[in-house]
């Protein structure tokens, strides 16, 4: 039971980290296009 709780706690954190990564990637891509 405790292991399952730890897993459910980990998933939103992973989703949040992934969203931050996507935002940074898009921002970097946008800056790169502006420099061209």
PDB file of N, CA and C in Angstrom:
ATOM      1  N   UNK A   1       0.838  -1.206   0.000  1.00  0.00           N
ATOM      2  CA  UNK A   1       0.000   0.000   0.000  1.00  0.00           C
ATOM      3  C   UNK A   1       0.877   1.262   0.000  1.00  0.00           C
ATOM      4  N   UNK A   2       1.895   1.249   0.832  1.00  0.00           N
ATOM      5  CA  UNK A   2       2.775   2.422   0.919  1.00  0.00           C
ATOM      6  C   UNK A   2       3.511   2.644  -0.404  1.00  0.00           C
ATOM      7  N   UNK A   3       3.883   1.552  -1.061  1.00  0.00           N
ATOM      8  CA  UNK A   3       4.605   1.647  -2.334  1.00  0.00           C
ATOM      9  C   UNK A   3       3.708   2.258  -3.404  1.00  0.00           C
ATOM     10  N   UNK A   4       2.432   1.880  -3.400  1.00  0.00           N
ATOM     11  CA  UNK A   4       1.475   2.414  -4.378  1.00  0.00           C
ATOM     12  C   UNK A   4       1.297   3.915  -4.165  1.00  0.00           C
ATOM     13  N   UNK A   5       1.236   4.336  -2.900  1.00  0.00           N
ATOM     14  CA  UNK A   5       1.086   5.759  -2.583  1.00  0.00           C
ATOM     15  C   UNK A   5       2.297   6.543  -3.085  1.00  0.00           C
ATOM     16  N   UNK A   6       3.490   5.980  -2.914  1.00  0.00           N
ATOM     17  CA  UNK A   6       4.702   6.635  -3.392  1.00  0.00           C
ATOM     18  C   UNK A   6       4.690   6.782  -4.894  1.00  0.00           C
ATOM     19  N   UNK A   7       4.126   5.794  -5.581  1.00  0.00           N
ATOM     20  CA  UNK A   7       4.067   5.826  -7.046  1.00  0.00           C
ATOM     21  C   UNK A   7       3.086   6.894  -7.520  1.00  0.00           C
ATOM     22  N   UNK A   8       1.924   6.975  -6.863  1.00  0.00           N
ATOM     23  CA  UNK A   8       0.923   7.975  -7.264  1.00  0.00           C
ATOM     24  C   UNK A   8       1.436   9.381  -6.969  1.00  0.00           C
ATOM     25  N   UNK A   9       2.300   9.506  -5.973  1.00  0.00           N
ATOM     26  CA  UNK A   9       2.887  10.803  -5.638  1.00  0.00           C
ATOM     27  C   UNK A   9       3.943  11.187  -6.673  1.00  0.00           C
ATOM     28  N   UNK A  10       4.622  10.168  -7.219  1.00  0.00           N
ATOM     29  CA  UNK A  10       5.705  10.406  -8.178  1.00  0.00           C
ATOM     30  C   UNK A  10       5.194  10.818  -9.550  1.00  0.00           C
ATOM     31  N   UNK A  11       4.057  10.273  -9.972  1.00  0.00           N
ATOM     32  CA  UNK A  11       3.548  10.519 -11.333  1.00  0.00           C
ATOM     33  C   UNK A  11       3.284  12.007 -11.609  1.00  0.00           C
ATOM     34  N   UNK A  12       2.563  12.746 -10.738  1.00  0.00           N
ATOM     35  CA  UNK A  12       2.345  14.177 -11.016  1.00  0.00           C
ATOM     36  C   UNK A  12       3.655  14.959 -11.079  1.00  0.00           C
ATOM     37  N   UNK A  13       4.639  14.567 -10.274  1.00  0.00           N
ATOM     38  CA  UNK A  13       5.943  15.240 -10.285  1.00  0.00           C
ATOM     39  C   UNK A  13       6.622  15.020 -11.628  1.00  0.00           C
ATOM     40  N   UNK A  14       6.545  13.789 -12.137  1.00  0.00           N
ATOM     41  CA  UNK A  14       7.135  13.480 -13.443  1.00  0.00           C
ATOM     42  C   UNK A  14       6.421  14.243 -14.546  1.00  0.00           C
ATOM     43  N   UNK A  15       5.099  14.331 -14.459  1.00  0.00           N
ATOM     44  CA  UNK A  15       4.316  15.069 -15.459  1.00  0.00           C
ATOM     45  C   UNK A  15       4.687  16.543 -15.434  1.00  0.00           C
ATOM     46  N   UNK A  16       4.869  17.098 -14.228  1.00  0.00           N
ATOM     47  CA  UNK A  16       5.236  18.503 -14.084  1.00  0.00           C
ATOM     48  C   UNK A  16       6.621  18.759 -14.675  1.00  0.00           C
ATOM     49  N   UNK A  17       7.575  17.861 -14.384  1.00  0.00           N
ATOM     50  CA  UNK A  17       8.929  18.003 -14.922  1.00  0.00           C
ATOM     51  C   UNK A  17       8.913  17.924 -16.436  1.00  0.00           C
ATOM     52  N   UNK A  18       8.067  17.026 -16.974  1.00  0.00           N
ATOM     53  CA  UNK A  18       7.963  16.880 -18.425  1.00  0.00           C
ATOM     54  C   UNK A  18       7.394  18.149 -19.055  1.00  0.00           C
ATOM     55  N   UNK A  19       6.374  18.733 -18.419  1.00  0.00           N
ATOM     56  CA  UNK A  19       5.765  19.970 -18.932  1.00  0.00           C
ATOM     57  C   UNK A  19       6.774  21.112 -18.924  1.00  0.00           C
ATOM     58  N   UNK A  20       7.568  21.212 -17.861  1.00  0.00           N
ATOM     59  CA  UNK A  20       8.597  22.253 -17.765  1.00  0.00           C
ATOM     60  C   UNK A  20       9.629  22.056 -18.867  1.00  0.00           C
ATOM     61  N   UNK A  21      10.000  20.779 -19.116  1.00  0.00           N
ATOM     62  CA  UNK A  21      10.967  20.471 -20.174  1.00  0.00           C
ATOM     63  C   UNK A  21      10.428  20.885 -21.535  1.00  0.00           C
ATOM     64  N   UNK A  22       9.153  20.591 -21.797  1.00  0.00           N
ATOM     65  CA  UNK A  22       8.530  20.942 -23.083  1.00  0.00           C
ATOM     66  C   UNK A  22       8.488  22.465 -23.249  1.00  0.00           C
ATOM     67  N   UNK A  23       8.139  23.174 -22.165  1.00  0.00           N
ATOM     68  CA  UNK A  23       8.086  24.637 -22.226  1.00  0.00           C
ATOM     69  C   UNK A  23       9.462  25.228 -22.511  1.00  0.00           C
ATOM     70  N   UNK A  24      10.491  24.703 -21.852  1.00  0.00           N
ATOM     71  CA  UNK A  24      11.857  25.187 -22.077  1.00  0.00           C
ATOM     72  C   UNK A  24      12.293  24.893 -23.504  1.00  0.00           C
ATOM     73  N   UNK A  25      11.920  23.712 -23.995  1.00  0.00           N
ATOM     74  CA  UNK A  25      12.288  23.318 -25.356  1.00  0.00           C
ATOM     75  C   UNK A  25      11.633  24.240 -26.380  1.00  0.00           C
ATOM     76  N   UNK A  26      10.348  24.521 -26.183  1.00  0.00           N
ATOM     77  CA  UNK A  26       9.620  25.419 -27.099  1.00  0.00           C
ATOM     78  C   UNK A  26      10.201  26.827 -27.053  1.00  0.00           C
ATOM     79  N   UNK A  27      10.539  27.305 -25.857  1.00  0.00           N
ATOM     80  CA  UNK A  27      11.099  28.642 -25.693  1.00  0.00           C
ATOM     81  C   UNK A  27      12.462  28.731 -26.384  1.00  0.00           C
ATOM     82  N   UNK A  28      13.278  27.690 -26.235  1.00  0.00           N
ATOM     83  CA  UNK A  28      14.583  27.652 -26.883  1.00  0.00           C
ATOM     84  C   UNK A  28      14.442  27.622 -28.394  1.00  0.00           C
ATOM     85  N   UNK A  29      13.463  26.875 -28.883  1.00  0.00           N
ATOM     86  CA  UNK A  29      13.206  26.780 -30.323  1.00  0.00           C
ATOM     87  C   UNK A  29      12.744  28.132 -30.860  1.00  0.00           C
ATOM     88  N   UNK A  30      11.907  28.821 -30.085  1.00  0.00           N
ATOM     89  CA  UNK A  30      11.398  30.143 -30.469  1.00  0.00           C
ATOM     90  C   UNK A  30      12.546  31.153 -30.563  1.00  0.00           C
ATOM     91  N   UNK A  31      13.439  31.142 -29.581  1.00  0.00           N
ATOM     92  CA  UNK A  31      14.597  32.046 -29.588  1.00  0.00           C
ATOM     93  C   UNK A  31      15.497  31.740 -30.779  1.00  0.00           C
ATOM     94  N   UNK A  32      15.667  30.456 -31.083  1.00  0.00           N
ATOM     95  CA  UNK A  32      16.521  30.043 -32.199  1.00  0.00           C
ATOM     96  C   UNK A  32      15.958  30.559 -33.517  1.00  0.00           C
ATOM     97  N   UNK A  33      14.641  30.506 -33.668  1.00  0.00           N
ATOM     98  CA  UNK A  33      13.994  30.982 -34.897  1.00  0.00           C
ATOM     99  C   UNK A  33      14.120  32.500 -35.006  1.00  0.00           C
ATOM    100  N   UNK A  34      14.076  33.200 -33.871  1.00  0.00           N
ATOM    101  CA  UNK A  34      14.193  34.659 -33.872  1.00  0.00           C
ATOM    102  C   UNK A  34      15.606  35.087 -34.267  1.00  0.00           C
ATOM    103  N   UNK A  35      16.594  34.281 -33.912  1.00  0.00           N
ATOM    104  CA  UNK A  35      17.988  34.616 -34.225  1.00  0.00           C
ATOM    105  C   UNK A  35      18.302  34.460 -35.711  1.00  0.00           C
ATOM    106  N   UNK A  36      17.557  33.598 -36.383  1.00  0.00           N
ATOM    107  CA  UNK A  36      17.842  33.312 -37.799  1.00  0.00           C
ATOM    108  C   UNK A  36      17.714  34.522 -38.683  1.00  0.00           C
TER     109      UNK A  36
END
